[in-house]
mmCIF file of C-alpha atoms in Angstrom:
data_model
loop_
_atom_site.group_PDB
_atom_site.id
_atom_site.type_symbol
_atom_site.label_atom_id
_atom_site.label_comp_id
_atom_site.label_asym_id
_atom_site.label_seq_id
_atom_site.Cartn_x
_atom_site.Cartn_y
_atom_site.Cartn_z
ATOM 1 C CA MET A 1379 102.871 -54.826 -158.324
ATOM 2 C CA ALA A 1380 100.416 -52.966 -160.843
ATOM 3 C CA ARG A 1381 99.388 -56.251 -162.366
ATOM 4 C CA ALA A 1382 98.556 -57.314 -158.874
ATOM 5 C CA ILE A 1383 96.447 -54.643 -157.751
ATOM 6 C CA LEU A 1384 94.663 -55.025 -161.175
ATOM 7 C CA ALA A 1385 93.857 -58.274 -160.732
ATOM 8 C CA ALA A 1386 92.592 -57.663 -157.272
ATOM 9 C CA CYS A 1387 90.617 -54.787 -158.601
ATOM 10 C CA SER A 1388 88.920 -56.841 -161.547
ATOM 11 C CA LEU A 1389 88.133 -59.720 -158.749
ATOM 12 C CA LEU A 1390 86.356 -57.092 -156.815
ATOM 13 C CA CYS A 1391 84.516 -55.419 -159.452
ATOM 14 C CA LEU A 1392 83.326 -59.013 -160.352
ATOM 15 C CA THR A 1393 82.263 -59.740 -157.160
ATOM 16 C CA VAL A 1394 80.329 -56.413 -157.302
ATOM 17 C CA THR A 1395 78.946 -56.653 -160.903
ATOM 18 C CA LEU A 1396 77.667 -60.372 -159.424
ATOM 19 C CA ALA A 1397 75.692 -58.903 -156.428
ATOM 20 C CA VAL A 1398 74.243 -56.072 -158.454
ATOM 21 C CA THR A 1399 73.381 -57.971 -161.425
ATOM 22 C CA SER A 1400 71.714 -60.987 -158.840
ATOM 23 C CA ALA A 1401 69.174 -58.694 -157.211
ATOM 24 C CA VAL A 1402 67.573 -57.968 -160.503
ATOM 25 C CA PRO A 1403 64.417 -59.711 -161.061
ATOM 26 C CA GLY A 1404 64.167 -62.415 -163.405
ATOM 27 C CA THR A 1405 68.125 -63.156 -163.101
ATOM 28 C CA VAL A 1406 68.488 -67.009 -163.441
ATOM 29 C CA THR A 1407 71.779 -69.041 -162.059
ATOM 30 C CA THR A 1408 72.638 -72.287 -162.088
ATOM 31 C CA ILE A 1409 73.553 -73.299 -158.422
ATOM 32 C CA VAL A 1410 74.501 -76.880 -158.506
ATOM 33 C CA ASN A 1411 76.612 -78.840 -161.492
ATOM 34 C CA PRO A 1412 74.010 -81.184 -162.922
ATOM 35 C CA SER A 1413 77.133 -83.766 -162.728
ATOM 36 C CA LEU A 1414 76.956 -84.071 -158.674
ATOM 37 C CA PHE A 1415 73.471 -85.569 -159.696
ATOM 38 C CA THR A 1416 73.440 -89.090 -161.044
ATOM 39 C CA LYS A 1417 71.524 -90.022 -163.861
ATOM 40 C CA PRO A 1418 70.780 -93.835 -163.977
ATOM 41 C CA HIS A 1419 68.118 -93.621 -166.520
ATOM 42 C CA GLY A 1420 68.650 -90.089 -168.261
ATOM 43 C CA GLU A 1421 68.267 -86.497 -166.881
ATOM 44 C CA GLU A 1422 64.579 -86.365 -165.640
ATOM 45 C CA HIS A 1423 64.620 -87.697 -162.057
ATOM 46 C CA LEU A 1424 64.349 -84.744 -160.000
ATOM 47 C CA HIS A 1425 61.487 -83.658 -157.989
ATOM 48 C CA GLY A 1426 60.715 -81.713 -154.938
ATOM 49 C CA ILE A 1427 62.938 -78.924 -153.149
ATOM 50 C CA VAL A 1428 62.733 -77.666 -149.774
ATOM 51 C CA ARG A 1429 65.053 -74.985 -147.585
ATOM 52 C CA ASP A 1430 66.038 -75.860 -144.164
ATOM 53 C CA PRO A 1431 65.709 -72.335 -142.803
ATOM 54 C CA ILE A 1432 68.037 -73.617 -139.617
ATOM 55 C CA THR A 1433 70.684 -74.426 -141.367
ATOM 56 C CA GLY A 1434 70.354 -73.324 -145.123
ATOM 57 C CA ASN A 1435 70.628 -76.759 -146.479
ATOM 58 C CA ILE A 1436 68.212 -77.150 -149.393
ATOM 59 C CA TYR A 1437 66.667 -80.972 -150.167
ATOM 60 C CA VAL A 1438 66.204 -82.637 -153.382
ATOM 61 C CA ALA A 1439 63.611 -85.545 -153.951
ATOM 62 C CA ASP A 1440 65.840 -87.535 -156.381
ATOM 63 C CA TRP A 1441 64.636 -90.621 -158.257
ATOM 64 C CA ASN A 1442 67.659 -92.962 -158.753
ATOM 65 C CA LEU A 1443 67.141 -96.662 -158.552
ATOM 66 C CA PHE A 1444 64.504 -99.188 -157.257
ATOM 67 C CA SER A 1445 64.298 -102.991 -158.518
ATOM 68 C CA VAL A 1446 63.287 -106.279 -157.368
ATOM 69 C CA GLY A 1447 64.737 -108.902 -159.144
ATOM 70 C CA ASN A 1448 65.648 -112.939 -158.562
ATOM 71 C CA THR A 1449 69.262 -114.366 -158.344
ATOM 72 C CA PRO A 1450 70.110 -118.023 -159.854
ATOM 73 C CA PHE A 1451 72.138 -118.450 -156.185
ATOM 74 C CA PHE A 1452 70.819 -115.918 -153.622
ATOM 75 C CA GLY A 1453 67.319 -115.951 -154.106
ATOM 76 C CA PRO A 1454 64.926 -112.539 -154.788
ATOM 77 C CA TYR A 1455 66.323 -109.151 -153.983
ATOM 78 C CA ILE A 1456 65.200 -105.311 -153.646
ATOM 79 C CA GLU A 1457 67.308 -102.253 -153.947
ATOM 80 C CA ASN A 1458 66.288 -99.049 -153.575
ATOM 81 C CA LYS A 1459 69.065 -96.122 -154.272
ATOM 82 C CA ASP A 1460 65.742 -93.107 -154.369
ATOM 83 C CA SER A 1461 66.999 -90.429 -151.866
ATOM 84 C CA VAL A 1462 66.763 -86.885 -150.633
ATOM 85 C CA ARG A 1463 69.123 -85.249 -151.194
ATOM 86 C CA ALA A 1464 71.214 -82.025 -149.214
ATOM 87 C CA ILE A 1465 72.731 -79.278 -150.867
ATOM 88 C CA ASP A 1466 75.041 -77.462 -148.309
ATOM 89 C CA ALA A 1467 76.308 -74.024 -148.078
ATOM 90 C CA LEU A 1468 79.401 -75.231 -150.416
ATOM 91 C CA LYS A 1469 77.171 -76.351 -153.006
ATOM 92 C CA GLU A 1470 78.164 -79.955 -152.242
ATOM 93 C CA VAL A 1471 75.584 -82.736 -152.610
ATOM 94 C CA SER A 1472 75.110 -85.655 -150.333
ATOM 95 C CA VAL A 1473 72.522 -88.284 -149.432
ATOM 96 C CA LEU A 1474 70.464 -87.435 -146.411
ATOM 97 C CA THR A 1475 68.618 -90.493 -146.545
ATOM 98 C CA TYR A 1476 67.360 -93.180 -148.955
ATOM 99 C CA VAL A 1477 63.467 -92.879 -149.815
ATOM 100 C CA ILE A 1478 61.251 -94.693 -151.898
ATOM 101 C CA ALA A 1479 59.579 -92.543 -154.932
ATOM 102 C CA PRO A 1480 59.937 -89.443 -153.087
ATOM 103 C CA ASN A 1481 58.548 -86.535 -154.764
ATOM 104 C CA GLY A 1482 57.199 -82.589 -153.150
ATOM 105 C CA MET A 1483 58.697 -81.803 -150.077
ATOM 106 C CA ALA A 1484 57.407 -79.402 -147.099
ATOM 107 C CA TYR A 1485 59.353 -77.982 -143.928
ATOM 108 C CA ASP A 1486 57.503 -77.985 -140.620
ATOM 109 C CA PRO A 1487 59.232 -75.239 -138.431
ATOM 110 C CA THR A 1488 57.417 -76.438 -134.901
ATOM 111 C CA ASP A 1489 59.290 -79.740 -135.023
ATOM 112 C CA ARG A 1490 62.182 -78.574 -137.836
ATOM 113 C CA ARG A 1491 61.668 -82.150 -139.604
ATOM 114 C CA ILE A 1492 60.738 -82.875 -143.509
ATOM 115 C CA TYR A 1493 57.840 -84.426 -144.901
ATOM 116 C CA VAL A 1494 57.883 -85.876 -148.286
ATOM 117 C CA ALA A 1495 54.936 -87.378 -150.263
ATOM 118 C CA VAL A 1496 55.918 -90.946 -151.423
ATOM 119 C CA GLY A 1497 54.659 -92.547 -154.234
ATOM 120 C CA THR A 1498 55.306 -93.456 -158.052
ATOM 121 C CA VAL A 1499 53.663 -90.866 -160.351
ATOM 122 C CA SER A 1500 52.703 -92.602 -163.054
ATOM 123 C CA CYS A 1501 48.620 -93.063 -162.947
ATOM 124 C CA GLY A 1502 49.298 -97.006 -164.157
ATOM 125 C CA GLY A 1503 46.860 -98.497 -162.110
ATOM 126 C CA GLY A 1504 48.625 -99.620 -159.011
ATOM 127 C CA SER A 1505 52.179 -100.110 -157.462
ATOM 128 C CA ALA A 1506 54.037 -102.905 -156.432
ATOM 129 C CA THR A 1507 54.631 -103.437 -152.981
ATOM 130 C CA ALA A 1508 57.939 -102.547 -151.649
ATOM 131 C CA PRO A 1509 59.732 -102.313 -148.128
ATOM 132 C CA GLY A 1510 60.731 -98.822 -146.922
ATOM 133 C CA PRO A 1511 59.298 -96.193 -144.906
ATOM 134 C CA ALA A 1512 55.900 -95.824 -146.940
ATOM 135 C CA LEU A 1513 55.251 -96.657 -150.847
ATOM 136 C CA ASN A 1514 52.034 -93.915 -150.931
ATOM 137 C CA GLY A 1515 51.647 -91.511 -148.339
ATOM 138 C CA ILE A 1516 53.881 -89.243 -146.523
ATOM 139 C CA VAL A 1517 57.486 -89.716 -144.534
ATOM 140 C CA SER A 1518 58.426 -87.656 -142.066
ATOM 141 C CA ILE A 1519 62.475 -86.894 -142.059
ATOM 142 C CA ASP A 1520 64.690 -85.703 -139.509
ATOM 143 C CA PRO A 1521 67.281 -83.469 -141.350
ATOM 144 C CA ALA A 1522 69.859 -83.891 -138.450
ATOM 145 C CA THR A 1523 69.984 -87.775 -138.453
ATOM 146 C CA GLY A 1524 68.087 -88.556 -141.550
ATOM 147 C CA LYS A 1525 66.016 -91.015 -139.804
ATOM 148 C CA ALA A 1526 62.160 -91.768 -141.618
ATOM 149 C CA THR A 1527 59.477 -92.520 -140.229
ATOM 150 C CA VAL A 1528 55.904 -92.612 -141.194
ATOM 151 C CA LEU A 1529 53.176 -89.979 -140.382
ATOM 152 C CA SER A 1530 50.597 -91.297 -142.542
ATOM 153 C CA GLY A 1531 49.626 -93.889 -145.352
ATOM 154 C CA GLY A 1532 51.650 -97.073 -146.887
ATOM 155 C CA LYS A 1533 50.223 -99.175 -149.001
ATOM 156 C CA PRO A 1534 48.572 -97.865 -152.149
ATOM 157 C CA GLY A 1535 44.431 -97.016 -152.317
ATOM 158 C CA SER A 1536 42.352 -93.779 -151.950
ATOM 159 C CA GLU A 1537 40.812 -93.859 -148.172
ATOM 160 C CA ASN A 1538 40.084 -91.526 -145.582
ATOM 161 C CA GLY A 1539 40.817 -91.939 -142.073
ATOM 162 C CA SER A 1540 43.857 -92.925 -139.068
ATOM 163 C CA LYS A 1541 47.425 -92.926 -140.054
ATOM 164 C CA GLU A 1542 47.227 -96.386 -140.382
ATOM 165 C CA GLU A 1543 43.637 -96.713 -142.171
ATOM 166 C CA ALA A 1544 44.683 -93.936 -144.698
ATOM 167 C CA ARG A 1545 45.254 -94.552 -148.329
ATOM 168 C CA TYR A 1546 47.006 -92.676 -151.009
ATOM 169 C CA SER A 1547 47.077 -92.990 -154.580
ATOM 170 C CA GLU A 1548 50.580 -91.754 -155.706
ATOM 171 C CA PRO A 1549 50.810 -88.316 -153.997
ATOM 172 C CA ALA A 1550 52.957 -85.599 -155.981
ATOM 173 C CA GLY A 1551 52.933 -82.176 -153.536
ATOM 174 C CA ILE A 1552 52.964 -81.464 -150.146
ATOM 175 C CA VAL A 1553 52.599 -78.005 -148.023
ATOM 176 C CA TYR A 1554 52.355 -77.075 -144.366
ATOM 177 C CA ASP A 1555 49.586 -74.791 -143.078
ATOM 178 C CA PRO A 1556 51.345 -73.505 -139.960
ATOM 179 C CA GLY A 1557 48.112 -71.849 -138.922
ATOM 180 C CA SER A 1558 46.244 -75.268 -138.770
ATOM 181 C CA GLY A 1559 49.119 -77.343 -138.456
ATOM 182 C CA SER A 1560 47.424 -79.692 -141.088
ATOM 183 C CA PHE A 1561 49.569 -80.858 -144.075
ATOM 184 C CA PHE A 1562 47.638 -80.637 -147.928
ATOM 185 C CA VAL A 1563 48.460 -83.033 -150.686
ATOM 186 C CA SER A 1564 48.223 -83.413 -153.888
ATOM 187 C CA GLU A 1565 47.417 -86.243 -155.900
ATOM 188 C CA PRO A 1566 47.450 -86.050 -159.590
ATOM 189 C CA CYS A 1567 46.056 -89.556 -160.260
ATOM 190 C CA ALA A 1568 43.161 -89.270 -157.897
ATOM 191 C CA ASN A 1569 42.497 -85.801 -158.850
ATOM 192 C CA ARG A 1570 42.292 -84.756 -155.195
ATOM 193 C CA ILE A 1571 43.616 -82.667 -152.584
ATOM 194 C CA ARG A 1572 43.754 -84.279 -149.269
ATOM 195 C CA GLN A 1573 44.022 -82.613 -145.778
ATOM 196 C CA VAL A 1574 46.204 -84.596 -143.098
ATOM 197 C CA ASP A 1575 46.667 -83.565 -139.754
ATOM 198 C CA ALA A 1576 49.574 -83.702 -137.270
ATOM 199 C CA ASN A 1577 48.516 -87.196 -136.202
ATOM 200 C CA GLY A 1578 48.352 -88.365 -139.670
ATOM 201 C CA ASP A 1579 44.940 -88.506 -140.150
ATOM 202 C CA ALA A 1580 43.746 -87.991 -143.589
ATOM 203 C CA GLY A 1581 40.712 -86.534 -145.337
ATOM 204 C CA THR A 1582 39.717 -84.546 -148.963
ATOM 205 C CA LEU A 1583 39.771 -81.383 -148.644
ATOM 206 C CA ALA A 1584 38.405 -80.748 -152.705
ATOM 207 C CA GLY A 1585 37.995 -82.604 -156.035
ATOM 208 C CA SER A 1586 35.632 -85.212 -156.752
ATOM 209 C CA GLY A 1587 38.285 -88.194 -157.511
ATOM 210 C CA THR A 1588 37.628 -87.927 -161.260
ATOM 211 C CA ALA A 1589 39.399 -86.089 -163.893
ATOM 212 C CA GLY A 1590 37.107 -82.566 -164.698
ATOM 213 C CA HIS A 1591 37.163 -78.968 -164.993
ATOM 214 C CA ALA A 1592 34.717 -77.283 -162.778
ATOM 215 C CA ASP A 1593 35.276 -74.615 -159.912
ATOM 216 C CA GLY A 1594 33.071 -75.446 -156.387
ATOM 217 C CA SER A 1595 32.940 -76.711 -153.224
ATOM 218 C CA GLY A 1596 34.747 -79.990 -151.810
ATOM 219 C CA ALA A 1597 33.456 -83.172 -154.181
ATOM 220 C CA GLY A 1598 31.760 -80.409 -156.069
ATOM 221 C CA ALA A 1599 34.953 -79.682 -157.770
ATOM 222 C CA THR A 1600 37.378 -80.941 -160.127
ATOM 223 C CA PHE A 1601 40.747 -81.372 -160.881
ATOM 224 C CA ASP A 1602 42.872 -83.143 -163.821
ATOM 225 C CA TYR A 1603 46.258 -83.917 -162.930
ATOM 226 C CA PRO A 1604 46.959 -81.324 -159.521
ATOM 227 C CA ARG A 1605 50.442 -81.405 -159.842
ATOM 228 C CA GLY A 1606 52.339 -78.439 -157.723
ATOM 229 C CA ILE A 1607 50.782 -77.423 -154.470
ATOM 230 C CA ALA A 1608 51.887 -73.976 -152.503
ATOM 231 C CA TYR A 1609 50.247 -72.692 -149.299
ATOM 232 C CA CYS A 1610 50.045 -68.539 -149.459
ATOM 233 C CA GLU A 1611 50.417 -67.268 -145.666
ATOM 234 C CA HIS A 1612 49.460 -63.937 -147.483
ATOM 235 C CA GLU A 1613 45.848 -64.915 -148.354
ATOM 236 C CA HIS A 1614 45.815 -68.362 -146.025
ATOM 237 C CA THR A 1615 44.893 -69.564 -149.578
ATOM 238 C CA LEU A 1616 46.304 -72.840 -151.441
ATOM 239 C CA TYR A 1617 47.320 -72.481 -155.083
ATOM 240 C CA VAL A 1618 47.455 -75.733 -157.245
ATOM 241 C CA ALA A 1619 49.009 -76.431 -161.133
ATOM 242 C CA ASP A 1620 46.122 -77.783 -162.297
ATOM 243 C CA ARG A 1621 48.697 -79.301 -165.175
ATOM 244 C CA ASP A 1622 46.254 -81.164 -167.572
ATOM 245 C CA ASN A 1623 43.919 -78.227 -167.291
ATOM 246 C CA ASN A 1624 46.709 -75.921 -167.960
ATOM 247 C CA GLU A 1625 45.390 -73.379 -165.166
ATOM 248 C CA ILE A 1626 46.341 -72.562 -161.698
ATOM 249 C CA ARG A 1627 43.602 -73.419 -159.183
ATOM 250 C CA ALA A 1628 43.080 -71.432 -155.930
ATOM 251 C CA VAL A 1629 41.607 -73.902 -152.807
ATOM 252 C CA SER A 1630 40.666 -72.135 -149.479
ATOM 253 C CA LEU A 1631 40.995 -73.874 -146.628
ATOM 254 C CA GLN A 1632 37.616 -74.771 -146.620
ATOM 255 C CA GLY A 1633 37.608 -76.661 -149.869
ATOM 256 C CA THR A 1634 36.077 -73.840 -152.047
ATOM 257 C CA VAL A 1635 37.966 -73.828 -155.596
ATOM 258 C CA THR A 1636 38.199 -71.237 -158.088
ATOM 259 C CA THR A 1637 40.068 -70.823 -161.069
ATOM 260 C CA LEU A 1638 43.179 -67.960 -160.495
ATOM 261 C CA ALA A 1639 44.405 -67.865 -164.253
ATOM 262 C CA GLY A 1640 44.735 -69.952 -167.333
ATOM 263 C CA ALA A 1641 41.934 -71.716 -169.113
ATOM 264 C CA PRO A 1642 41.973 -75.347 -170.753
ATOM 265 C CA GLU A 1643 43.718 -74.849 -173.823
ATOM 266 C CA ALA A 1644 47.443 -75.155 -174.012
ATOM 267 C CA GLY A 1645 49.369 -71.895 -174.976
ATOM 268 C CA PHE A 1646 51.521 -69.368 -174.033
ATOM 269 C CA ALA A 1647 50.340 -65.873 -173.435
ATOM 270 C CA ASP A 1648 50.813 -63.058 -170.509
ATOM 271 C CA GLY A 1649 47.075 -61.350 -169.508
ATOM 272 C CA LYS A 1650 45.081 -61.454 -166.565
ATOM 273 C CA GLY A 1651 42.756 -64.446 -165.274
ATOM 274 C CA THR A 1652 41.248 -66.455 -168.221
ATOM 275 C CA SER A 1653 43.484 -64.533 -171.108
ATOM 276 C CA ALA A 1654 46.737 -66.075 -169.879
ATOM 277 C CA ARG A 1655 47.880 -69.183 -171.444
ATOM 278 C CA PHE A 1656 49.952 -71.650 -169.779
ATOM 279 C CA ASP A 1657 51.052 -75.364 -171.349
ATOM 280 C CA HIS A 1658 51.037 -78.316 -168.541
ATOM 281 C CA PRO A 1659 52.238 -75.965 -165.491
ATOM 282 C CA THR A 1660 53.686 -78.334 -163.044
ATOM 283 C CA GLY A 1661 55.450 -76.330 -159.862
ATOM 284 C CA VAL A 1662 53.873 -73.674 -157.721
ATOM 285 C CA ALA A 1663 55.207 -71.052 -154.910
ATOM 286 C CA CYS A 1664 54.189 -68.200 -153.698
ATOM 287 C CA ASP A 1665 56.344 -64.961 -151.801
ATOM 288 C CA ASN A 1666 55.322 -63.067 -148.691
ATOM 289 C CA ALA A 1667 53.586 -60.390 -151.009
ATOM 290 C CA GLY A 1668 50.997 -62.804 -151.998
ATOM 291 C CA ASN A 1669 52.987 -62.931 -155.894
ATOM 292 C CA VAL A 1670 51.896 -66.670 -157.250
ATOM 293 C CA TYR A 1671 54.840 -68.001 -159.415
ATOM 294 C CA VAL A 1672 54.365 -70.772 -161.656
ATOM 295 C CA ALA A 1673 56.669 -73.511 -163.491
ATOM 296 C CA ASP A 1674 55.137 -73.699 -166.747
ATOM 297 C CA SER A 1675 56.733 -76.731 -167.679
ATOM 298 C CA GLN A 1676 55.901 -77.385 -171.429
ATOM 299 C CA ASN A 1677 56.715 -73.502 -171.934
ATOM 300 C CA ASN A 1678 60.259 -73.946 -170.294
ATOM 301 C CA ALA A 1679 59.168 -70.571 -168.481
ATOM 302 C CA ILE A 1680 58.569 -69.391 -165.357
ATOM 303 C CA ARG A 1681 55.370 -67.211 -164.930
ATOM 304 C CA GLN A 1682 54.229 -64.674 -162.055
ATOM 305 C CA ILE A 1683 50.564 -63.893 -160.799
ATOM 306 C CA ASP A 1684 50.125 -60.827 -158.995
ATOM 307 C CA ALA A 1685 47.658 -60.194 -156.823
ATOM 308 C CA SER A 1686 45.053 -58.848 -159.340
ATOM 309 C CA GLY A 1687 45.592 -62.539 -161.599
ATOM 310 C CA THR A 1688 47.508 -60.760 -164.086
ATOM 311 C CA VAL A 1689 50.256 -63.499 -165.641
ATOM 312 C CA THR A 1690 53.676 -62.005 -166.402
ATOM 313 C CA THR A 1691 56.734 -64.467 -167.668
ATOM 314 C CA LEU A 1692 59.627 -63.644 -165.181
ATOM 315 C CA ALA A 1693 62.257 -65.876 -167.038
ATOM 316 C CA GLY A 1694 62.707 -68.033 -169.856
ATOM 317 C CA GLY A 1695 60.002 -69.058 -172.490
ATOM 318 C CA ARG A 1696 59.276 -71.730 -175.320
ATOM 319 C CA ASN A 1697 62.540 -72.809 -176.262
ATOM 320 C CA ALA A 1698 64.217 -75.522 -173.758
ATOM 321 C CA GLY A 1699 67.874 -74.866 -172.909
ATOM 322 C CA THR A 1700 70.189 -74.510 -169.945
ATOM 323 C CA ALA A 1701 71.411 -70.850 -170.209
ATOM 324 C CA ASP A 1702 71.233 -68.350 -167.176
ATOM 325 C CA GLY A 1703 70.836 -65.036 -167.800
ATOM 326 C CA VAL A 1704 68.007 -62.388 -167.030
ATOM 327 C CA GLY A 1705 64.437 -62.793 -168.229
ATOM 328 C CA ALA A 1706 64.103 -63.967 -172.065
ATOM 329 C CA ALA A 1707 67.582 -64.559 -172.192
ATOM 330 C CA ALA A 1708 67.952 -67.372 -169.608
ATOM 331 C CA SER A 1709 66.014 -70.734 -170.821
ATOM 332 C CA PHE A 1710 64.963 -73.905 -169.073
ATOM 333 C CA SER A 1711 64.472 -77.744 -169.927
ATOM 334 C CA THR A 1712 61.027 -78.581 -168.465
ATOM 335 C CA PRO A 1713 61.069 -77.166 -164.818
ATOM 336 C CA GLY A 1714 59.137 -78.825 -162.487
ATOM 337 C CA ASP A 1715 58.947 -78.182 -158.434
ATOM 338 C CA LEU A 1716 59.438 -74.784 -157.154
ATOM 339 C CA MET A 1717 60.384 -73.326 -153.879
ATOM 340 C CA TYR A 1718 60.265 -69.508 -152.778
ATOM 341 C CA ASP A 1719 63.133 -68.667 -150.365
ATOM 342 C CA PRO A 1720 62.055 -65.352 -148.042
ATOM 343 C CA VAL A 1721 65.796 -64.860 -146.908
ATOM 344 C CA GLU A 1722 67.048 -64.611 -150.361
ATOM 345 C CA ASN A 1723 63.883 -63.271 -151.441
ATOM 346 C CA ALA A 1724 64.364 -65.784 -154.727
ATOM 347 C CA LEU A 1725 63.048 -68.933 -156.239
ATOM 348 C CA PHE A 1726 64.691 -72.054 -156.752
ATOM 349 C CA VAL A 1727 63.372 -74.401 -159.229
ATOM 350 C CA VAL A 1728 64.310 -78.205 -160.215
ATOM 351 C CA ASP A 1729 64.858 -77.805 -163.965
ATOM 352 C CA TRP A 1730 64.028 -81.614 -164.652
ATOM 353 C CA GLY A 1731 64.953 -81.770 -168.141
ATOM 354 C CA SER A 1732 68.777 -80.489 -167.214
ATOM 355 C CA ASN A 1733 68.865 -82.317 -163.760
ATOM 356 C CA SER A 1734 70.116 -79.058 -162.106
ATOM 357 C CA ILE A 1735 68.464 -76.688 -159.713
ATOM 358 C CA ARG A 1736 68.176 -73.117 -161.030
ATOM 359 C CA LYS A 1737 67.847 -69.718 -158.753
ATOM 360 C CA ILE A 1738 65.627 -66.738 -159.912
ATOM 361 C CA ALA A 1739 65.878 -63.799 -157.980
ATOM 362 C CA VAL A 1740 62.596 -61.780 -157.542
ATOM 363 C CA ALA A 1741 61.208 -58.237 -157.047
ATOM 364 C CA ALA A 1742 61.549 -57.341 -153.611
ATOM 365 C CA PRO A 1743 58.075 -57.032 -151.797
ATOM 366 C CA GLY A 1744 56.172 -53.709 -152.110
ATOM 367 C CA THR A 1745 58.394 -53.333 -155.162
#
């Protein structure tokens, strides 16, 4: 009897300890067994991440397999196993739907659908034609049924216009602005930020279309491989992980671009504004208090930028690994896309190199 009571007490104490530990800012845990994600071409194939606030399911973009070939007896064939995967409350992983080359994802609370930026991100000078909802553009998915429809785009290119006329050059990130009902899309290879309305009509918000490093308005601003993008409702501002400039850029909804933190020289240093250093930041997210979080990919760290523009390291640092823990005791392996979840007051990170999804507790708003 005493042993049973001791065992029950141990379990209860462990539960309490875990609950307390998870509240400490910078605590990193792995929420999904990496083996639940397939690994057809190595481990580096997970991309965008978003959460459905209605069901609590997390969705992850999974580049699995896309091939075009010809068989002697059956002729040409096309096989696509790229998908959007669902992670439920039990941490079980399943396929929601198949989409070609899914990247960043956003959730629209007005229609309760998931919007996915689709298209290969290689800057390799064109993409092959293939069937599917869209090759380079935006796809809308009903999370209840998995049915996918095209919101905007289709063939690769670089044109503004109606949903049928719009062309995208390998879009990567996407966010939703509840104020205007618009989506904002990052195009790394075209070095632009696009704006897409609820009808799918597209324009260019900022960026000249050529790589560079200049603040300014509209086409007067330049980026160099803008990858991650976040909308911060607290400030009605977009934040962009300008990967090859090693900077985080702020973009107003009118298209004015400024540099929030970082400098073109890669490095790893906390500090304010341009005194801070990043090394190829890829993902970016924003919490309800206006803090900006950055997946500093080549530094294997998650960084935080407060309202004053001061950069600190929340978790991880330099050496790649897969260790859970608090702050510098945790490690990541090329972290990519980020998502902030206000319900859990936590970040969810696509840890690209370890093929897993990691969760990081952040400080409560106002603390």
